[in-house]
C-alpha cells in the first residue's frame, strides 16, 4: 500500500497548514466479489475525530462511475477499519475532514478487466492491492479564522447546487456580501461588503490561483475586477478575508480580498446543457481525467473546460454571448512538490439596459425592464497564463509563480441621457435638431506581467509549531484607457473625456510570523511594504479650450492662451507604503477560538488623479475586528459558528459619479458593524446562514454613505444523497436539492431616501441516474419585481417635454422568475455502460 | 417570511436612522401678474416719459429652474462688469442645461410646466407641481419658449413668447400699439438660441421645504421702459393698432424687457401652512 499525503497550498502563499491526519494503523482491503477484474478508484470523505478514529465515512463517487457497488462497500469497510494519527493544530489534536482516494486493483492472479476478453471473476482473494491518496486536507476549526474571524476558506462542496450562475456569485457564501450588476451579463459585478460599496473591485482584491484580477487603470473604474472568465464548475474553493488582516493581501484589499482556487473533484468527462427562460442556452464541456485514465492527470487541479453561452436576457437590451475556456495542469512532483499551469481564455459581448427613471416608470413612459439607450453594452476579452511551482525542502516550503494577462474591455453606458451635451447655437431645446447625448464609450487595454513567491520556514518550540514566511509580489501593467462620448443613435464619437497610456509597477514584500508560545495562544502578523511607480502619458491633456474664439467642441487642443502646446502631457510619480497587520488568537476551550485582528491596508491612486512628481496619494485603510469562532462535531454533523464586530476607517474614499461615469474622490469614511454566520455540514445536508449589519458614515458630516446596504442576510441549504430503495433499471437514483435566500434591507440613497428591501429565493433540484443528470434551476422563485440597484441623481432622458435637472430616483431591474432546465451526460459512466453491454 | 422581513427592517434602522443628507421635496408653483387690488388695464409713466396704458399683456413662461448660485448683483460686487459679462458669455451653454448650465451653481429644484400668463391679473393661478431638494435657492431661471408639445402656443399670436396691447401717449401724441416678442437666432446675433430663451439669475431667496408654495409675480412695466412709441407712428394701422417690429425701439424694449433678470419676475416662498397657501388642486 502506498500513501501520499498532499497538502494543498492556498493561492498566493505557502500553505500555513496544520498537520493533517495520517494513517497510523493500516487495514486489509478486499477485492470485491463483483469486481469483474476492474480497476476502480473510489473517492471518500472521512471525518477523523480527535482520537484518530474515522467518525464518519462517506463515498463521494467512483471512477468509473458505474463501477459495481462492491467497490464502494469494500472501500467503506477498509476505511472504517483504519486508525489515524489525528490532525494537529500546533500540537493539539483536532477533528478534521479529509478526502481519501482509493485505487482498487485486482490481485496479481487476476487479469485486469481492461482487456475486452476479461475472464469471468474468480473467488476474491483475502486482500487486494490498492493505492491511497489524500486529496484534501483539514476543513475543521484549525483552518478557520487564521487571520480574522471573517477569514473564510469556503469549500463550495454541495452548496454548488444552490443556483449561482457565475463565479462572482459564489462570493455570497461569505457573510455580508451583496452583488449587483449595472451593466449587463459581461459587466463585472458590483460588490457590497461590510459597509463598503466596493464597486467592481476598487475595494476588493481578487485573484485566481494567485493571478491578480483587479485592473489598475480601467477606464470604468480603478480596480475593476471581472470574474466572468471563470467557469463556476471549475472553482473548488474560495478564500475570502473581510478586511486587510493578512500581509499577503495587496492593492485594493480595502474591504477585503477574494481568492479563487480552481479544481474539479468529480472526475470524468462531462457534457452539459442548460436552457430555458429568455432563450438562454449554455453548453459546458468539462474533462477532468480520472485515475483510471491517467494517474498523472487525475489530481483535482487538472482539468479542461469550455463553456459557450447565449441569452436574450430578461428585458429590453440584455442580449449576451460568451465563451470561456480554462485548462489547468496540476503535476505532482512526488514528495518534492507540484507544478500548476493555468491557461484561461474568455470573450464576451453583451448589451446593457442601463438605468430606468422611477418617475418615467410610474408614469408608464418606460417598462420596468426597459431601456432608454439601446446602444449600451460592451465587449470583453481576457487571456491569462500562469505557472506556479511549489516545493518542499525539509522544513522549508517554497513557492514561485509567474503570470501574464491580456485584457480588453469596452463599455458603453449612458447614465445621464442628454444632460451634459453642449448645445450648438442653432439647436432648439427638444427641437428637431439632434442632440448628441451622453453615451460614454470607455475602453481599456491592459497587459499585466508579474510574479510572486514565498518561502516558509517551519519549526517547533516546546512541541508547538512556529512559522516564518517571507514573500514578494512584482507586477507591471501597461495599459491604455480612454473614454469618449458618442452621438446618440449613430455612435460616432464627438468628444474625448480622457485618453491616457500608462505603466504602473507594483513591487511588494512581506514578512509574516506565526508564533505559538502556548497551546491556546497564537500570534500571527507581519508587515507588508508596497512600492508603486506610475508613468502616465495623458494623450488629451487639454480637453476644452479657454482660448477666445476657439470653437465650442474642441478636444486634445494644441493651443492655449500662450500659443501652441503639445496636446499630450507626461506625469510620473512614486509612492511607498508600509502596512502592519496582526492577529491574536486565543483558544480557551477546545473548538472555541477568540480572535482579534488589526490591519492597515491601502488602495493605490487612480491614474487620473496623479500629478507629476507627486507622492502617490494612497487611500489608507485601518481595520480592526474582534470575535469568536466555535467549531463542534455533533455526531455526524459538523458545526461552525462565528460572530464578530468590525471597524474600518478609510481616509480618502471613492464614490461613483454618474455624471462623469466613473469613481471620484470623496472624504474619509468610517464603518462599524457586526456579523454572525454559521455552517452545518452533515452526510446529507449542508446549511449556511449569515447576517451582517454595517453602518458607514462620512467623517466630515456624519451622514450615511449612500448605496451601502446596512443589513444583508444570506442563507444556503443543500440536501443530497442517494434515495434509499429507489432504483431505476438496477441503478440507484441520487437526488440533490438546494435553496438560496437573500434579504437586503432598505439601502440608504442620496437625499435621505431609502431603497426598497427585497427578498429573493432561488432553488435547484438535480437527479442523477447512472450517467445522466437532469436538473431544474429556478431563480427568483417568488417572481418578485425588485430593484437590484437604486440611485438618486440628475438625468434627462428626454422622456418629458422639458429638461429635468434635479435628482430623481433611478433603478436597474433585477431578474424576474427564471426557469432553466439542464441535462448533463457523464461520459465515463456512459462509456463504461457501453463497454459492459459489448 | 414577511414577519422576518419586518424584523430585519427594524434591525436595519437600529442605530441606522441617520440620513445621507438633504431630502427631496415637492412644492407648488403659482403665478400671477403684478400684485394689486384688481385686474384690468395697467397704467404708468415710463422712464422715457410715455404714459402707457396696457390693455392686454401675456407671456408664456416655463419651465422653471431654481439654482443655489447667487444673483448677479452679488457677483457684481466681487467682479467688474466686464468679468460678469465675460462669465455670462463664455461658451458654456448646454443644450439641456446641465448642472452648470447657468454658468455656475447647481439646479436644486424645477417645475417642468409651462403657462401663458395674463400679467394684468393679480390672481395667482397654478402652474404646476415642482420637485427639488432641500437646499436654499438663491436664483431662479425661467424659459421663454415659442412652442411646446403641450400645444399652448396657439394662445399667443405669431409664435411669440409675449405680447402686449395698449395705448401710449406723450405730449399730445397717442399711439395705439401692439408688440410681440419672437425669439429667434437673428434676434441677437452671436447669442445661442438657448441663451436667448432663458432668463437666468433672477434673485429668489427660497428656503424650500416639502409641501410649500412658490409664488411668481410678473410686472410688465419694465418691458416697455425703454420704448419710444414715436417709432411706430409711420407704421400702418392694423385692427386699429400699430404693430411694433423687432428692430424698432418698442420691439427691442419688449424683447429685452421680458428677459430682464431683475425687476420683472419676483419669486416668493410660502411655507406649508402659510396664509397664502392655496387650497390643493
PDB file of C-alpha atoms in Angstrom, chain A residues 154-356:
ATOM      1  CA  UNK A 154     -15.050  28.169   1.694  1.00  0.00           C
ATOM      2  CA  UNK A 155     -15.247  24.734   0.215  1.00  0.00           C
ATOM      3  CA  UNK A 156     -18.069  25.016  -2.264  1.00  0.00           C
ATOM      4  CA  UNK A 157     -18.992  21.393  -1.771  1.00  0.00           C
ATOM      5  CA  UNK A 158     -22.636  20.501  -2.069  1.00  0.00           C
ATOM      6  CA  UNK A 159     -23.672  24.162  -1.904  1.00  0.00           C
ATOM      7  CA  UNK A 160     -22.782  24.201  -5.574  1.00  0.00           C
ATOM      8  CA  UNK A 161     -26.342  23.086  -6.169  1.00  0.00           C
ATOM      9  CA  UNK A 162     -27.697  26.416  -4.872  1.00  0.00           C
ATOM     10  CA  UNK A 163     -28.293  28.482  -8.002  1.00  0.00           C
ATOM     11  CA  UNK A 164     -25.284  30.603  -8.809  1.00  0.00           C
ATOM     12  CA  UNK A 165     -24.537  31.161 -12.443  1.00  0.00           C
ATOM     13  CA  UNK A 166     -21.218  32.930 -12.176  1.00  0.00           C
ATOM     14  CA  UNK A 167     -18.015  32.742 -10.240  1.00  0.00           C
ATOM     15  CA  UNK A 168     -18.741  36.093  -8.709  1.00  0.00           C
ATOM     16  CA  UNK A 169     -21.948  34.840  -7.165  1.00  0.00           C
ATOM     17  CA  UNK A 170     -20.005  32.293  -5.153  1.00  0.00           C
ATOM     18  CA  UNK A 171     -18.803  35.253  -3.121  1.00  0.00           C
ATOM     19  CA  UNK A 172     -22.173  35.361  -1.449  1.00  0.00           C
ATOM     20  CA  UNK A 173     -21.146  32.282   0.503  1.00  0.00           C
ATOM     21  CA  UNK A 174     -19.166  34.733   2.621  1.00  0.00           C
ATOM     22  CA  UNK A 175     -21.121  36.757   5.186  1.00  0.00           C
ATOM     23  CA  UNK A 176     -22.324  40.202   4.258  1.00  0.00           C
ATOM     24  CA  UNK A 177     -21.559  40.168   0.566  1.00  0.00           C
ATOM     25  CA  UNK A 178     -24.175  41.510  -1.808  1.00  0.00           C
ATOM     26  CA  UNK A 179     -23.718  41.521  -5.565  1.00  0.00           C
ATOM     27  CA  UNK A 180     -25.452  43.698  -8.085  1.00  0.00           C
ATOM     28  CA  UNK A 181     -24.833  44.383 -11.735  1.00  0.00           C
ATOM     29  CA  UNK A 182     -25.456  47.627 -13.538  1.00  0.00           C
ATOM     30  CA  UNK A 183     -24.015  46.835 -16.902  1.00  0.00           C
ATOM     31  CA  UNK A 184     -25.270  43.531 -18.247  1.00  0.00           C
ATOM     32  CA  UNK A 185     -24.064  39.953 -18.381  1.00  0.00           C
ATOM     33  CA  UNK A 186     -20.455  40.721 -19.225  1.00  0.00           C
ATOM     34  CA  UNK A 187     -20.083  43.617 -16.853  1.00  0.00           C
ATOM     35  CA  UNK A 188     -18.210  42.951 -13.653  1.00  0.00           C
ATOM     36  CA  UNK A 189     -20.440  42.597 -10.647  1.00  0.00           C
ATOM     37  CA  UNK A 190     -20.642  45.343  -8.117  1.00  0.00           C
ATOM     38  CA  UNK A 191     -19.705  44.112  -4.663  1.00  0.00           C
ATOM     39  CA  UNK A 192     -21.060  45.411  -1.386  1.00  0.00           C
ATOM     40  CA  UNK A 193     -19.241  44.143   1.654  1.00  0.00           C
ATOM     41  CA  UNK A 194     -19.402  45.166   5.301  1.00  0.00           C
ATOM     42  CA  UNK A 195     -20.421  48.741   4.669  1.00  0.00           C
ATOM     43  CA  UNK A 196     -18.317  49.170   1.542  1.00  0.00           C
ATOM     44  CA  UNK A 197     -19.555  49.819  -1.908  1.00  0.00           C
ATOM     45  CA  UNK A 198     -16.543  48.067  -3.361  1.00  0.00           C
ATOM     46  CA  UNK A 199     -17.841  48.837  -6.854  1.00  0.00           C
ATOM     47  CA  UNK A 200     -16.423  46.365  -9.356  1.00  0.00           C
ATOM     48  CA  UNK A 201     -13.250  45.787  -7.397  1.00  0.00           C
ATOM     49  CA  UNK A 202     -11.992  49.169  -6.252  1.00  0.00           C
ATOM     50  CA  UNK A 203     -12.189  47.990  -2.640  1.00  0.00           C
ATOM     51  CA  UNK A 204     -11.755  44.261  -3.061  1.00  0.00           C
ATOM     52  CA  UNK A 205      -8.719  42.370  -4.177  1.00  0.00           C
ATOM     53  CA  UNK A 206      -9.488  39.453  -6.470  1.00  0.00           C
ATOM     54  CA  UNK A 207      -7.153  36.681  -7.512  1.00  0.00           C
ATOM     55  CA  UNK A 208      -7.466  33.309  -9.179  1.00  0.00           C
ATOM     56  CA  UNK A 209      -4.865  30.742  -8.314  1.00  0.00           C
ATOM     57  CA  UNK A 210      -2.556  33.576  -7.332  1.00  0.00           C
ATOM     58  CA  UNK A 211      -3.133  35.583 -10.519  1.00  0.00           C
ATOM     59  CA  UNK A 212      -4.324  39.121  -9.740  1.00  0.00           C
ATOM     60  CA  UNK A 213      -7.582  40.118 -11.413  1.00  0.00           C
ATOM     61  CA  UNK A 214      -8.016  43.776 -10.491  1.00  0.00           C
ATOM     62  CA  UNK A 215      -7.173  46.166 -13.313  1.00  0.00           C
ATOM     63  CA  UNK A 216      -5.170  49.107 -12.093  1.00  0.00           C
ATOM     64  CA  UNK A 217      -6.131  51.561 -14.822  1.00  0.00           C
ATOM     65  CA  UNK A 218      -9.538  50.587 -16.031  1.00  0.00           C
ATOM     66  CA  UNK A 219     -11.424  53.415 -17.696  1.00  0.00           C
ATOM     67  CA  UNK A 220     -14.636  52.479 -15.926  1.00  0.00           C
ATOM     68  CA  UNK A 221     -13.091  52.442 -12.505  1.00  0.00           C
ATOM     69  CA  UNK A 222      -9.805  51.715 -10.848  1.00  0.00           C
ATOM     70  CA  UNK A 223      -9.522  48.147  -9.639  1.00  0.00           C
ATOM     71  CA  UNK A 224     -12.206  46.801 -11.978  1.00  0.00           C
ATOM     72  CA  UNK A 225     -12.246  43.034 -11.493  1.00  0.00           C
ATOM     73  CA  UNK A 226     -14.259  40.893 -13.860  1.00  0.00           C
ATOM     74  CA  UNK A 227     -14.533  37.230 -12.856  1.00  0.00           C
ATOM     75  CA  UNK A 228     -16.849  36.218 -15.674  1.00  0.00           C
ATOM     76  CA  UNK A 229     -13.983  34.398 -17.335  1.00  0.00           C
ATOM     77  CA  UNK A 230     -14.186  31.752 -14.616  1.00  0.00           C
ATOM     78  CA  UNK A 231     -16.356  28.728 -15.244  1.00  0.00           C
ATOM     79  CA  UNK A 232     -18.224  28.115 -11.981  1.00  0.00           C
ATOM     80  CA  UNK A 233     -17.902  24.323 -12.158  1.00  0.00           C
ATOM     81  CA  UNK A 234     -14.125  24.644 -12.091  1.00  0.00           C
ATOM     82  CA  UNK A 235     -13.966  26.532  -8.819  1.00  0.00           C
ATOM     83  CA  UNK A 236     -13.022  24.231  -5.999  1.00  0.00           C
ATOM     84  CA  UNK A 237     -12.835  26.684  -3.157  1.00  0.00           C
ATOM     85  CA  UNK A 238     -12.768  30.288  -2.237  1.00  0.00           C
ATOM     86  CA  UNK A 239     -10.949  32.176   0.438  1.00  0.00           C
ATOM     87  CA  UNK A 240     -12.494  35.443   1.479  1.00  0.00           C
ATOM     88  CA  UNK A 241     -10.854  37.698   4.036  1.00  0.00           C
ATOM     89  CA  UNK A 242     -13.119  40.535   5.054  1.00  0.00           C
ATOM     90  CA  UNK A 243     -10.627  43.228   5.930  1.00  0.00           C
ATOM     91  CA  UNK A 244      -6.881  43.764   5.389  1.00  0.00           C
ATOM     92  CA  UNK A 245      -5.513  41.385   8.020  1.00  0.00           C
ATOM     93  CA  UNK A 246      -3.099  39.176   6.086  1.00  0.00           C
ATOM     94  CA  UNK A 247       0.275  40.529   4.905  1.00  0.00           C
ATOM     95  CA  UNK A 248      -0.280  38.695   1.622  1.00  0.00           C
ATOM     96  CA  UNK A 249      -3.236  40.909   0.780  1.00  0.00           C
ATOM     97  CA  UNK A 250      -2.192  43.609  -1.640  1.00  0.00           C
ATOM     98  CA  UNK A 251      -3.521  46.564  -3.564  1.00  0.00           C
ATOM     99  CA  UNK A 252      -7.308  47.056  -3.413  1.00  0.00           C
ATOM    100  CA  UNK A 253      -7.723  44.897  -0.299  1.00  0.00           C
ATOM    101  CA  UNK A 254      -9.680  47.644   1.400  1.00  0.00           C
ATOM    102  CA  UNK A 255     -12.893  45.875   2.257  1.00  0.00           C
ATOM    103  CA  UNK A 256     -11.195  42.541   1.827  1.00  0.00           C
ATOM    104  CA  UNK A 257      -9.986  40.022  -0.671  1.00  0.00           C
ATOM    105  CA  UNK A 258     -11.292  37.018  -2.535  1.00  0.00           C
ATOM    106  CA  UNK A 259      -9.071  34.256  -3.785  1.00  0.00           C
ATOM    107  CA  UNK A 260     -10.409  31.551  -6.059  1.00  0.00           C
ATOM    108  CA  UNK A 261      -8.802  28.121  -6.267  1.00  0.00           C
ATOM    109  CA  UNK A 262      -9.580  26.078  -9.326  1.00  0.00           C
ATOM    110  CA  UNK A 263     -10.094  22.347  -9.338  1.00  0.00           C
ATOM    111  CA  UNK A 264     -12.624  19.672 -10.156  1.00  0.00           C
ATOM    112  CA  UNK A 265     -13.381  16.984  -7.609  1.00  0.00           C
ATOM    113  CA  UNK A 266     -15.739  14.930  -9.720  1.00  0.00           C
ATOM    114  CA  UNK A 267     -13.506  13.325 -12.296  1.00  0.00           C
ATOM    115  CA  UNK A 268     -14.509  12.295 -15.749  1.00  0.00           C
ATOM    116  CA  UNK A 269     -15.800  13.741 -18.982  1.00  0.00           C
ATOM    117  CA  UNK A 270     -18.978  15.745 -18.668  1.00  0.00           C
ATOM    118  CA  UNK A 271     -21.111  17.369 -21.307  1.00  0.00           C
ATOM    119  CA  UNK A 272     -23.926  19.513 -20.063  1.00  0.00           C
ATOM    120  CA  UNK A 273     -26.552  21.783 -21.498  1.00  0.00           C
ATOM    121  CA  UNK A 274     -28.744  24.285 -19.720  1.00  0.00           C
ATOM    122  CA  UNK A 275     -31.501  26.297 -21.292  1.00  0.00           C
ATOM    123  CA  UNK A 276     -34.790  27.927 -20.579  1.00  0.00           C
ATOM    124  CA  UNK A 277     -36.231  31.348 -19.917  1.00  0.00           C
ATOM    125  CA  UNK A 278     -35.348  34.209 -22.218  1.00  0.00           C
ATOM    126  CA  UNK A 279     -33.897  31.959 -24.868  1.00  0.00           C
ATOM    127  CA  UNK A 280     -30.947  31.144 -22.642  1.00  0.00           C
ATOM    128  CA  UNK A 281     -28.587  28.412 -23.701  1.00  0.00           C
ATOM    129  CA  UNK A 282     -25.373  27.201 -22.170  1.00  0.00           C
ATOM    130  CA  UNK A 283     -23.136  24.317 -23.126  1.00  0.00           C
ATOM    131  CA  UNK A 284     -20.309  23.081 -20.954  1.00  0.00           C
ATOM    132  CA  UNK A 285     -17.692  20.518 -21.810  1.00  0.00           C
ATOM    133  CA  UNK A 286     -15.587  19.578 -18.821  1.00  0.00           C
ATOM    134  CA  UNK A 287     -12.906  16.964 -18.712  1.00  0.00           C
ATOM    135  CA  UNK A 288     -11.190  16.050 -15.501  1.00  0.00           C
ATOM    136  CA  UNK A 289      -9.276  12.846 -16.211  1.00  0.00           C
ATOM    137  CA  UNK A 290      -9.874  10.083 -13.756  1.00  0.00           C
ATOM    138  CA  UNK A 291      -7.150   7.968 -12.270  1.00  0.00           C
ATOM    139  CA  UNK A 292      -8.173   5.073 -14.473  1.00  0.00           C
ATOM    140  CA  UNK A 293      -7.254   7.216 -17.447  1.00  0.00           C
ATOM    141  CA  UNK A 294      -4.072   8.657 -16.110  1.00  0.00           C
ATOM    142  CA  UNK A 295      -2.550   8.652 -12.691  1.00  0.00           C
ATOM    143  CA  UNK A 296      -0.554  11.733 -13.635  1.00  0.00           C
ATOM    144  CA  UNK A 297      -3.581  13.732 -14.676  1.00  0.00           C
ATOM    145  CA  UNK A 298      -6.057  12.700 -12.032  1.00  0.00           C
ATOM    146  CA  UNK A 299      -5.124  15.279  -9.422  1.00  0.00           C
ATOM    147  CA  UNK A 300      -8.096  17.575  -8.632  1.00  0.00           C
ATOM    148  CA  UNK A 301      -6.236  20.553 -10.022  1.00  0.00           C
ATOM    149  CA  UNK A 302      -6.047  19.105 -13.511  1.00  0.00           C
ATOM    150  CA  UNK A 303      -8.940  19.735 -15.851  1.00  0.00           C
ATOM    151  CA  UNK A 304     -10.004  21.349 -19.082  1.00  0.00           C
ATOM    152  CA  UNK A 305     -13.302  23.125 -19.633  1.00  0.00           C
ATOM    153  CA  UNK A 306     -15.049  25.011 -22.394  1.00  0.00           C
ATOM    154  CA  UNK A 307     -18.223  26.989 -21.938  1.00  0.00           C
ATOM    155  CA  UNK A 308     -20.477  28.616 -24.543  1.00  0.00           C
ATOM    156  CA  UNK A 309     -23.461  30.696 -23.577  1.00  0.00           C
ATOM    157  CA  UNK A 310     -26.079  32.949 -25.047  1.00  0.00           C
ATOM    158  CA  UNK A 311     -29.195  34.657 -23.778  1.00  0.00           C
ATOM    159  CA  UNK A 312     -31.684  37.274 -24.898  1.00  0.00           C
ATOM    160  CA  UNK A 313     -31.854  38.437 -21.321  1.00  0.00           C
ATOM    161  CA  UNK A 314     -34.890  39.145 -19.189  1.00  0.00           C
ATOM    162  CA  UNK A 315     -35.765  42.516 -20.643  1.00  0.00           C
ATOM    163  CA  UNK A 316     -35.005  45.002 -23.315  1.00  0.00           C
ATOM    164  CA  UNK A 317     -31.396  45.265 -24.481  1.00  0.00           C
ATOM    165  CA  UNK A 318     -29.977  42.429 -22.418  1.00  0.00           C
ATOM    166  CA  UNK A 319     -28.662  40.085 -25.081  1.00  0.00           C
ATOM    167  CA  UNK A 320     -25.345  38.416 -24.306  1.00  0.00           C
ATOM    168  CA  UNK A 321     -22.964  35.898 -25.789  1.00  0.00           C
ATOM    169  CA  UNK A 322     -19.931  34.451 -24.118  1.00  0.00           C
ATOM    170  CA  UNK A 323     -17.296  31.785 -24.455  1.00  0.00           C
ATOM    171  CA  UNK A 324     -14.721  30.719 -21.934  1.00  0.00           C
ATOM    172  CA  UNK A 325     -12.040  28.080 -21.919  1.00  0.00           C
ATOM    173  CA  UNK A 326      -9.904  27.085 -18.980  1.00  0.00           C
ATOM    174  CA  UNK A 327      -7.215  24.457 -18.739  1.00  0.00           C
ATOM    175  CA  UNK A 328      -5.155  23.682 -15.708  1.00  0.00           C
ATOM    176  CA  UNK A 329      -2.446  21.116 -15.270  1.00  0.00           C
ATOM    177  CA  UNK A 330      -1.603  20.048 -11.750  1.00  0.00           C
ATOM    178  CA  UNK A 331       1.534  17.982 -11.888  1.00  0.00           C
ATOM    179  CA  UNK A 332       2.671  16.209  -8.801  1.00  0.00           C
ATOM    180  CA  UNK A 333       6.397  16.079  -8.387  1.00  0.00           C
ATOM    181  CA  UNK A 334       6.402  13.327  -5.826  1.00  0.00           C
ATOM    182  CA  UNK A 335       7.386  14.349  -2.341  1.00  0.00           C
ATOM    183  CA  UNK A 336       9.257  17.292  -3.784  1.00  0.00           C
ATOM    184  CA  UNK A 337       6.254  19.450  -4.640  1.00  0.00           C
ATOM    185  CA  UNK A 338       3.983  20.280  -7.512  1.00  0.00           C
ATOM    186  CA  UNK A 339       3.662  22.395 -10.638  1.00  0.00           C
ATOM    187  CA  UNK A 340       0.433  24.131 -11.527  1.00  0.00           C
ATOM    188  CA  UNK A 341      -0.002  25.561 -15.031  1.00  0.00           C
ATOM    189  CA  UNK A 342      -3.126  27.567 -15.812  1.00  0.00           C
ATOM    190  CA  UNK A 343      -4.436  28.992 -19.087  1.00  0.00           C
ATOM    191  CA  UNK A 344      -7.723  30.826 -19.484  1.00  0.00           C
ATOM    192  CA  UNK A 345      -9.361  32.490 -22.456  1.00  0.00           C
ATOM    193  CA  UNK A 346     -12.578  34.404 -22.428  1.00  0.00           C
ATOM    194  CA  UNK A 347     -14.598  36.580 -24.776  1.00  0.00           C
ATOM    195  CA  UNK A 348     -17.983  38.152 -24.320  1.00  0.00           C
ATOM    196  CA  UNK A 349     -20.319  40.569 -26.000  1.00  0.00           C
ATOM    197  CA  UNK A 350     -23.285  41.938 -24.177  1.00  0.00           C
ATOM    198  CA  UNK A 351     -25.967  44.563 -24.260  1.00  0.00           C
ATOM    199  CA  UNK A 352     -26.818  46.640 -21.272  1.00  0.00           C
ATOM    200  CA  UNK A 353     -30.158  48.223 -20.386  1.00  0.00           C
ATOM    201  CA  UNK A 354     -28.823  50.966 -18.152  1.00  0.00           C
ATOM    202  CA  UNK A 355     -30.947  52.780 -15.636  1.00  0.00           C
ATOM    203  CA  UNK A 356     -34.679  53.484 -15.573  1.00  0.00           C
TER     204      UNK A 356
END
